[in-house]
Tab-separated table of C-alpha atoms in Angstrom:
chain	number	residue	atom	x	y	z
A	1	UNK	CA	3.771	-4.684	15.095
A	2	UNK	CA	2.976	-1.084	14.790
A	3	UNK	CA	-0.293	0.157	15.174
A	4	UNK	CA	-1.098	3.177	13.123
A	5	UNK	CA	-4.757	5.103	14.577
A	6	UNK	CA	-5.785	7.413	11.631
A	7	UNK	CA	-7.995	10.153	13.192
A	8	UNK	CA	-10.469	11.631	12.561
A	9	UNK	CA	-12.565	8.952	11.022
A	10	UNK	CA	-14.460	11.595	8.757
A	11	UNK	CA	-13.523	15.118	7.839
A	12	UNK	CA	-16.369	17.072	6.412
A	13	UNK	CA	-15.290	19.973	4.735
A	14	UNK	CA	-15.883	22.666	1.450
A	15	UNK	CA	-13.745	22.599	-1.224
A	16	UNK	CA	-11.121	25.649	-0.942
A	17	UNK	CA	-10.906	25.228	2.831
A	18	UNK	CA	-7.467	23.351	4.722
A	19	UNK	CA	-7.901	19.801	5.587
A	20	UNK	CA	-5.513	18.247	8.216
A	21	UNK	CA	-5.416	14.344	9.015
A	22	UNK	CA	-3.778	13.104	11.419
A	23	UNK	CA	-1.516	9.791	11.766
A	24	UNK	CA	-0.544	8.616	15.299
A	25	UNK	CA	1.707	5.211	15.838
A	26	UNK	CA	1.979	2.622	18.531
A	27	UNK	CA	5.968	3.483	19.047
A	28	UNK	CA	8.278	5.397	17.232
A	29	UNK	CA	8.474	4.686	13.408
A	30	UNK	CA	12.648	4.534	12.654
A	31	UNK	CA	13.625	7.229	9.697
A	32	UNK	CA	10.351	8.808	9.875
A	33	UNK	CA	9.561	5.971	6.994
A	34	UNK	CA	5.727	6.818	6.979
A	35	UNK	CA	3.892	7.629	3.775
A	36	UNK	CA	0.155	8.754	2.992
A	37	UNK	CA	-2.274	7.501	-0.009
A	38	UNK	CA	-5.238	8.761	-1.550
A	39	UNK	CA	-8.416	6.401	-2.536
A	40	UNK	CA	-11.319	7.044	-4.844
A	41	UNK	CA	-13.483	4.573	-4.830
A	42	UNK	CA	-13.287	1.389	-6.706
A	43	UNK	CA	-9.176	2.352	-7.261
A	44	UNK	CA	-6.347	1.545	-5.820
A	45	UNK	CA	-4.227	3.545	-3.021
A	46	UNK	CA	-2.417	5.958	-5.378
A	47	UNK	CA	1.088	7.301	-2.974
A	48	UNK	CA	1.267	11.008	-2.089
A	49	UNK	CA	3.707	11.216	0.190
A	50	UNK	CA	6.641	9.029	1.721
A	51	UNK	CA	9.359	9.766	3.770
A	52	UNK	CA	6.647	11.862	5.966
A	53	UNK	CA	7.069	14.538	3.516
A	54	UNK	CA	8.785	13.999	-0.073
A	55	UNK	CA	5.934	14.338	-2.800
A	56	UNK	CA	5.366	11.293	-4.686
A	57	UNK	CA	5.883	12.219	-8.588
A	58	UNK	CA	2.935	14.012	-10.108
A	59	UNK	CA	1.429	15.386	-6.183
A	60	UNK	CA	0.157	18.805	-6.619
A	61	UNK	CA	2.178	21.219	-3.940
A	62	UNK	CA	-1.205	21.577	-1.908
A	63	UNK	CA	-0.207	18.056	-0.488
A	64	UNK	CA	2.252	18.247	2.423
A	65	UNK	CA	3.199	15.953	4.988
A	66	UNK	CA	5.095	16.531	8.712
A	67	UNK	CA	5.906	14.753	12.129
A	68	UNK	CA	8.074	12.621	13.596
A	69	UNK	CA	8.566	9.977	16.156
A	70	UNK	CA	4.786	8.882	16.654
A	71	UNK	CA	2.728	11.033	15.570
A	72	UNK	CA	2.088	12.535	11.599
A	73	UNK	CA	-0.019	14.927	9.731
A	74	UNK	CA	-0.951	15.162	6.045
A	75	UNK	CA	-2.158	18.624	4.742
A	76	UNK	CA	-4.007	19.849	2.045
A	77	UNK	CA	-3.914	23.035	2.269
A	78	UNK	CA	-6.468	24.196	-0.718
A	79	UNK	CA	-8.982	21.443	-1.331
A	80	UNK	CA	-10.180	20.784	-4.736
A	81	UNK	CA	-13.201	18.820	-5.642
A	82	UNK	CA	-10.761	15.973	-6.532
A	83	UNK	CA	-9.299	15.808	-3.530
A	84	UNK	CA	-12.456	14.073	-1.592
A	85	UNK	CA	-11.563	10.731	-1.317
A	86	UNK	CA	-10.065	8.746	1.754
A	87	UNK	CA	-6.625	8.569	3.238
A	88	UNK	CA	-4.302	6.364	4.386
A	89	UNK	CA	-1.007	6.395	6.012
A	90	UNK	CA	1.778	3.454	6.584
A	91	UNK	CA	4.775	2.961	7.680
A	92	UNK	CA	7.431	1.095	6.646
A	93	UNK	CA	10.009	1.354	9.304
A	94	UNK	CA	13.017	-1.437	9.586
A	95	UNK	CA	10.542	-3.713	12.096
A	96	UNK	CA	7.993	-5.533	10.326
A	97	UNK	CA	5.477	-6.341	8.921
A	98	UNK	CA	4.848	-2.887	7.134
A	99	UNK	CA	1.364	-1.991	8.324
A	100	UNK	CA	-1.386	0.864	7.257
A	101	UNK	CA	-3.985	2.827	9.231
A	102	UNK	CA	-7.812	2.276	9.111
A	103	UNK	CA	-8.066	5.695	7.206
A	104	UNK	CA	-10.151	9.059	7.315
A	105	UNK	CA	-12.796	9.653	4.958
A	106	UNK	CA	-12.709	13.002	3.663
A	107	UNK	CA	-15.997	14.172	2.596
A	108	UNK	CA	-18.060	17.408	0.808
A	109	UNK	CA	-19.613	19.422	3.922
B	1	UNK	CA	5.449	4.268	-17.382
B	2	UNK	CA	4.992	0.472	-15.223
B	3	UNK	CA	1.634	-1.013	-15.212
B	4	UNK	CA	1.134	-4.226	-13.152
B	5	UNK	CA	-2.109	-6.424	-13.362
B	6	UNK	CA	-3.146	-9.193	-11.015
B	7	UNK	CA	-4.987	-12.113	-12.911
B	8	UNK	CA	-6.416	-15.153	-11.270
B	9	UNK	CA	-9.304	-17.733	-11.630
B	10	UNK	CA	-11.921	-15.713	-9.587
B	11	UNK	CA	-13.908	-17.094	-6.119
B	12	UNK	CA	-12.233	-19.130	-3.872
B	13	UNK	CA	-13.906	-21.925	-1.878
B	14	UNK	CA	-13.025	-22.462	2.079
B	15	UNK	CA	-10.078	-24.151	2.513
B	16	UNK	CA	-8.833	-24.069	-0.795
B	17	UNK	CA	-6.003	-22.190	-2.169
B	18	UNK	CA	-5.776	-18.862	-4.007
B	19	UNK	CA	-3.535	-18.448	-6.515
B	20	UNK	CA	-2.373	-15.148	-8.038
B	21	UNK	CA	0.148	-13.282	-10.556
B	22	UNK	CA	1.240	-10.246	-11.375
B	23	UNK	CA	2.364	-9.414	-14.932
B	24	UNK	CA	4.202	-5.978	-14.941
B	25	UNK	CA	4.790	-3.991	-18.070
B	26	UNK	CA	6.802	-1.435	-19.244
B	27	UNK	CA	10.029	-1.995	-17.236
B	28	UNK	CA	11.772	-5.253	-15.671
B	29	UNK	CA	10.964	-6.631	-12.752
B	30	UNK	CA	14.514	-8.421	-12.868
B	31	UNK	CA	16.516	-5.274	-11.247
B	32	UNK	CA	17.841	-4.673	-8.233
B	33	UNK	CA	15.848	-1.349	-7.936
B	34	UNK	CA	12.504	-2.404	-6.351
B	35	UNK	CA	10.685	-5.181	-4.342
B	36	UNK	CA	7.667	-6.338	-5.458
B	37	UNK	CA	4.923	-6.739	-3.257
B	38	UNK	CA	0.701	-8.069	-2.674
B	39	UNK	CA	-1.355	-6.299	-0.219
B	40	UNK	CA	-5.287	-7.421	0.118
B	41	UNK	CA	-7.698	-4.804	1.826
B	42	UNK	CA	-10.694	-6.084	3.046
B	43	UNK	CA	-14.486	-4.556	2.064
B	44	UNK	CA	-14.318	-1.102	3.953
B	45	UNK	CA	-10.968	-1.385	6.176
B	46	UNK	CA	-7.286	-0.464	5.626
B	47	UNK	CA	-5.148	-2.286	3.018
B	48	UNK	CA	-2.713	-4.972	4.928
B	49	UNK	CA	0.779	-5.665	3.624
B	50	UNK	CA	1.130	-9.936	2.875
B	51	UNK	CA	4.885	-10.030	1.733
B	52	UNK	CA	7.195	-9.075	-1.077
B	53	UNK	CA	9.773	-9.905	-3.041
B	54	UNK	CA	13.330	-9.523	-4.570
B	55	UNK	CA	14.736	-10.447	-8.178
B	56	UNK	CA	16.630	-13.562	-6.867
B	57	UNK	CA	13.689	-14.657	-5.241
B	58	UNK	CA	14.303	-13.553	-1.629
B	59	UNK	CA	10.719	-13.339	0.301
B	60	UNK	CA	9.458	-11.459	3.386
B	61	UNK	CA	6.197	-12.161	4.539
B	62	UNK	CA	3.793	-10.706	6.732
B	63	UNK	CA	3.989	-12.930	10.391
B	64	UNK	CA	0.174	-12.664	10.435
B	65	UNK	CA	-0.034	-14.964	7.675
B	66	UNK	CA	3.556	-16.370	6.691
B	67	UNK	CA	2.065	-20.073	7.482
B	68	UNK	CA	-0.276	-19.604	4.722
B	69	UNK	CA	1.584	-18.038	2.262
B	70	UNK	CA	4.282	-17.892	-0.964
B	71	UNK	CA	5.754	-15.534	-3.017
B	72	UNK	CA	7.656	-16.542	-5.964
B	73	UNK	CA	9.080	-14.599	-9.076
B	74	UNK	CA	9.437	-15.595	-12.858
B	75	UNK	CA	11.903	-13.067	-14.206
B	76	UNK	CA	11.446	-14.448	-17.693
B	77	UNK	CA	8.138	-13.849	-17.962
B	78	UNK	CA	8.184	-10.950	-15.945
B	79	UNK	CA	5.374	-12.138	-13.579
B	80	UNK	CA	5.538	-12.501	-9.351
B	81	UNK	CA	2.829	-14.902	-7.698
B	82	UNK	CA	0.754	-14.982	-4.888
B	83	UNK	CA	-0.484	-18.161	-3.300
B	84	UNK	CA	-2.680	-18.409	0.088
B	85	UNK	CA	-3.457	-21.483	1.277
B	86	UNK	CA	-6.559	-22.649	3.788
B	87	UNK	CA	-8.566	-20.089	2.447
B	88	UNK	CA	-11.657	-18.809	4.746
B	89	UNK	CA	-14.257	-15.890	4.480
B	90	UNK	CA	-12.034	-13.638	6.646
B	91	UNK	CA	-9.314	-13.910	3.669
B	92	UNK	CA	-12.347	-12.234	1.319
B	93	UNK	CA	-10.661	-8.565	-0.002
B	94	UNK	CA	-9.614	-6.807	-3.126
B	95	UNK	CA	-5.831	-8.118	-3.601
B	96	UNK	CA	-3.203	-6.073	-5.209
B	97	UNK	CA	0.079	-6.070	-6.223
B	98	UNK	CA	2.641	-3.374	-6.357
B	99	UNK	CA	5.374	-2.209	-6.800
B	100	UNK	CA	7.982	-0.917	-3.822
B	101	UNK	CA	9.793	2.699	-4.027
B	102	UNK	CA	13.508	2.824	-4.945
B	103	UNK	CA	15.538	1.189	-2.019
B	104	UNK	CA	18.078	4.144	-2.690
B	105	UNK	CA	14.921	6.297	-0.963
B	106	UNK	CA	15.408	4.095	2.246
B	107	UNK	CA	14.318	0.811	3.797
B	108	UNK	CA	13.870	-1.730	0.802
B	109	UNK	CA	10.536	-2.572	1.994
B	110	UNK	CA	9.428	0.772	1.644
B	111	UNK	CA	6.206	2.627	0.761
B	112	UNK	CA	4.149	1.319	-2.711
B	113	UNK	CA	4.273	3.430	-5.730
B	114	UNK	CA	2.856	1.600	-8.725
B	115	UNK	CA	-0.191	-0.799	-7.590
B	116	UNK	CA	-2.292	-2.991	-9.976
B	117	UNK	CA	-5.951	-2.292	-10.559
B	118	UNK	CA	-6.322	-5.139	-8.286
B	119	UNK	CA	-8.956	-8.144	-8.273
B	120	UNK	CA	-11.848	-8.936	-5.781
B	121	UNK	CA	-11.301	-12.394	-4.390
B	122	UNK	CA	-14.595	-14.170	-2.393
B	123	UNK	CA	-14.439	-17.139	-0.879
B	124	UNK	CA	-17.377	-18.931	-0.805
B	125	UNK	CA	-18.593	-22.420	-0.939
């Protein structure tokens, strides 16, 4: 199984400023399959990214995602009050079971 | 646009069985397009994929929990199920289910992009 370690836990930051979350897996996720999720609370995931960095329909271009091999990032590079919520990333490479990260909080400073 | 909604007859006690379905709207379920999928995610942790499955019925499960677990589809009423056997409080989360991307994108059992609202199961005696 791979182990996906979402870091940091909790990103405190002001709105306007660039938020970057990292994503780092246990071995090397085939096709860069990894994708990243927002979550407000009491909703579920909505998708933002997949294929490390194809925008899910709908994403505002402020979203971006990167990486390869083991290790990820998700961008925002603009944040808007909307956009404080917390992430998660999973991957969904050809070895199962898919699996998702613990997540980082992203929070008003 | 698809909207899927997970119904089911609320707390769960130990060691009893949790039953689920998933009625999805707006589109077919019986296509070749998509996989169709539950994922639970525990009170204040990551979600955690249980299995999915295909129009003809072909499962894959998670290993964690494959023992416990089936997956079964009713293309006529446009519904998939979810039930989890021996039930205990570590099984407690919010269960969705959801739909998979296009397999065109990539692996079939790809990312999720169309999830339920999902439903709170507890078990509890």
């Amino acid at each position: 199984e791979i182990v996906l370690t979402q870091s940091p836990a909790i990103l405190s930051l002001s709105p306007g400023e660039r938020a970057t979350l990292s994503c780092r897996a246990s071995q090397s996720v085939n096709n860069a399959y990894l994708g990243w999720y927002q979550q407000k609370s009491g909703q579920a995931p909505r998708l933002l990214i997949y294929g490390t960095s194809t925008r899910a329909t709908g994403i505002p271009d402020r979203f971006s995602g990167s990486g390869s091999g083991t290790d990820f990032t998700l961008t925002i590079s603009r944040l808007e009050p909307e956009d404080f919520a917390v992430y998660y990333c999973q991957q969904y490479s050809s070895s199962l079971p898919n699996t998702f990260g613990q997540g980082t909080k992203l929070e008003i400073k | 646009q698809m909207q899927l909604q997970e119904s089911g007859p609320g707390p769960v006690k130990p060691s009893g069985t949790l039953s689920l379905t998933c009625t999805v709207s707006g589109g077919s379920i019986n296509t070749m397009k998509y996989y169709w999928g539950w994922i639970r995610q525990p009170p204040g942790k990551g979600p955690e994929w249980i299995g999915s499955v295909y129009y003809h019925g072909r499962t894959y499960l998670n290993p964690s929990l494959e023992s416990r677990v089936a997956i079964l589809i009713d293309t006529a009423k446009n519904q998939f199920s979810l039930n989890l056997t021996s039930m205990t409080a570590a099984d407690t989360a919010v269960y969705y289910c959801a739909r998979h991307g296009d397999i065109l994108t990539g692996y079939f059992l790809n990312y999720f992009d169309s999830w339920g609202q999902g439903t709170l199961v507890t078990v509890s005696s």
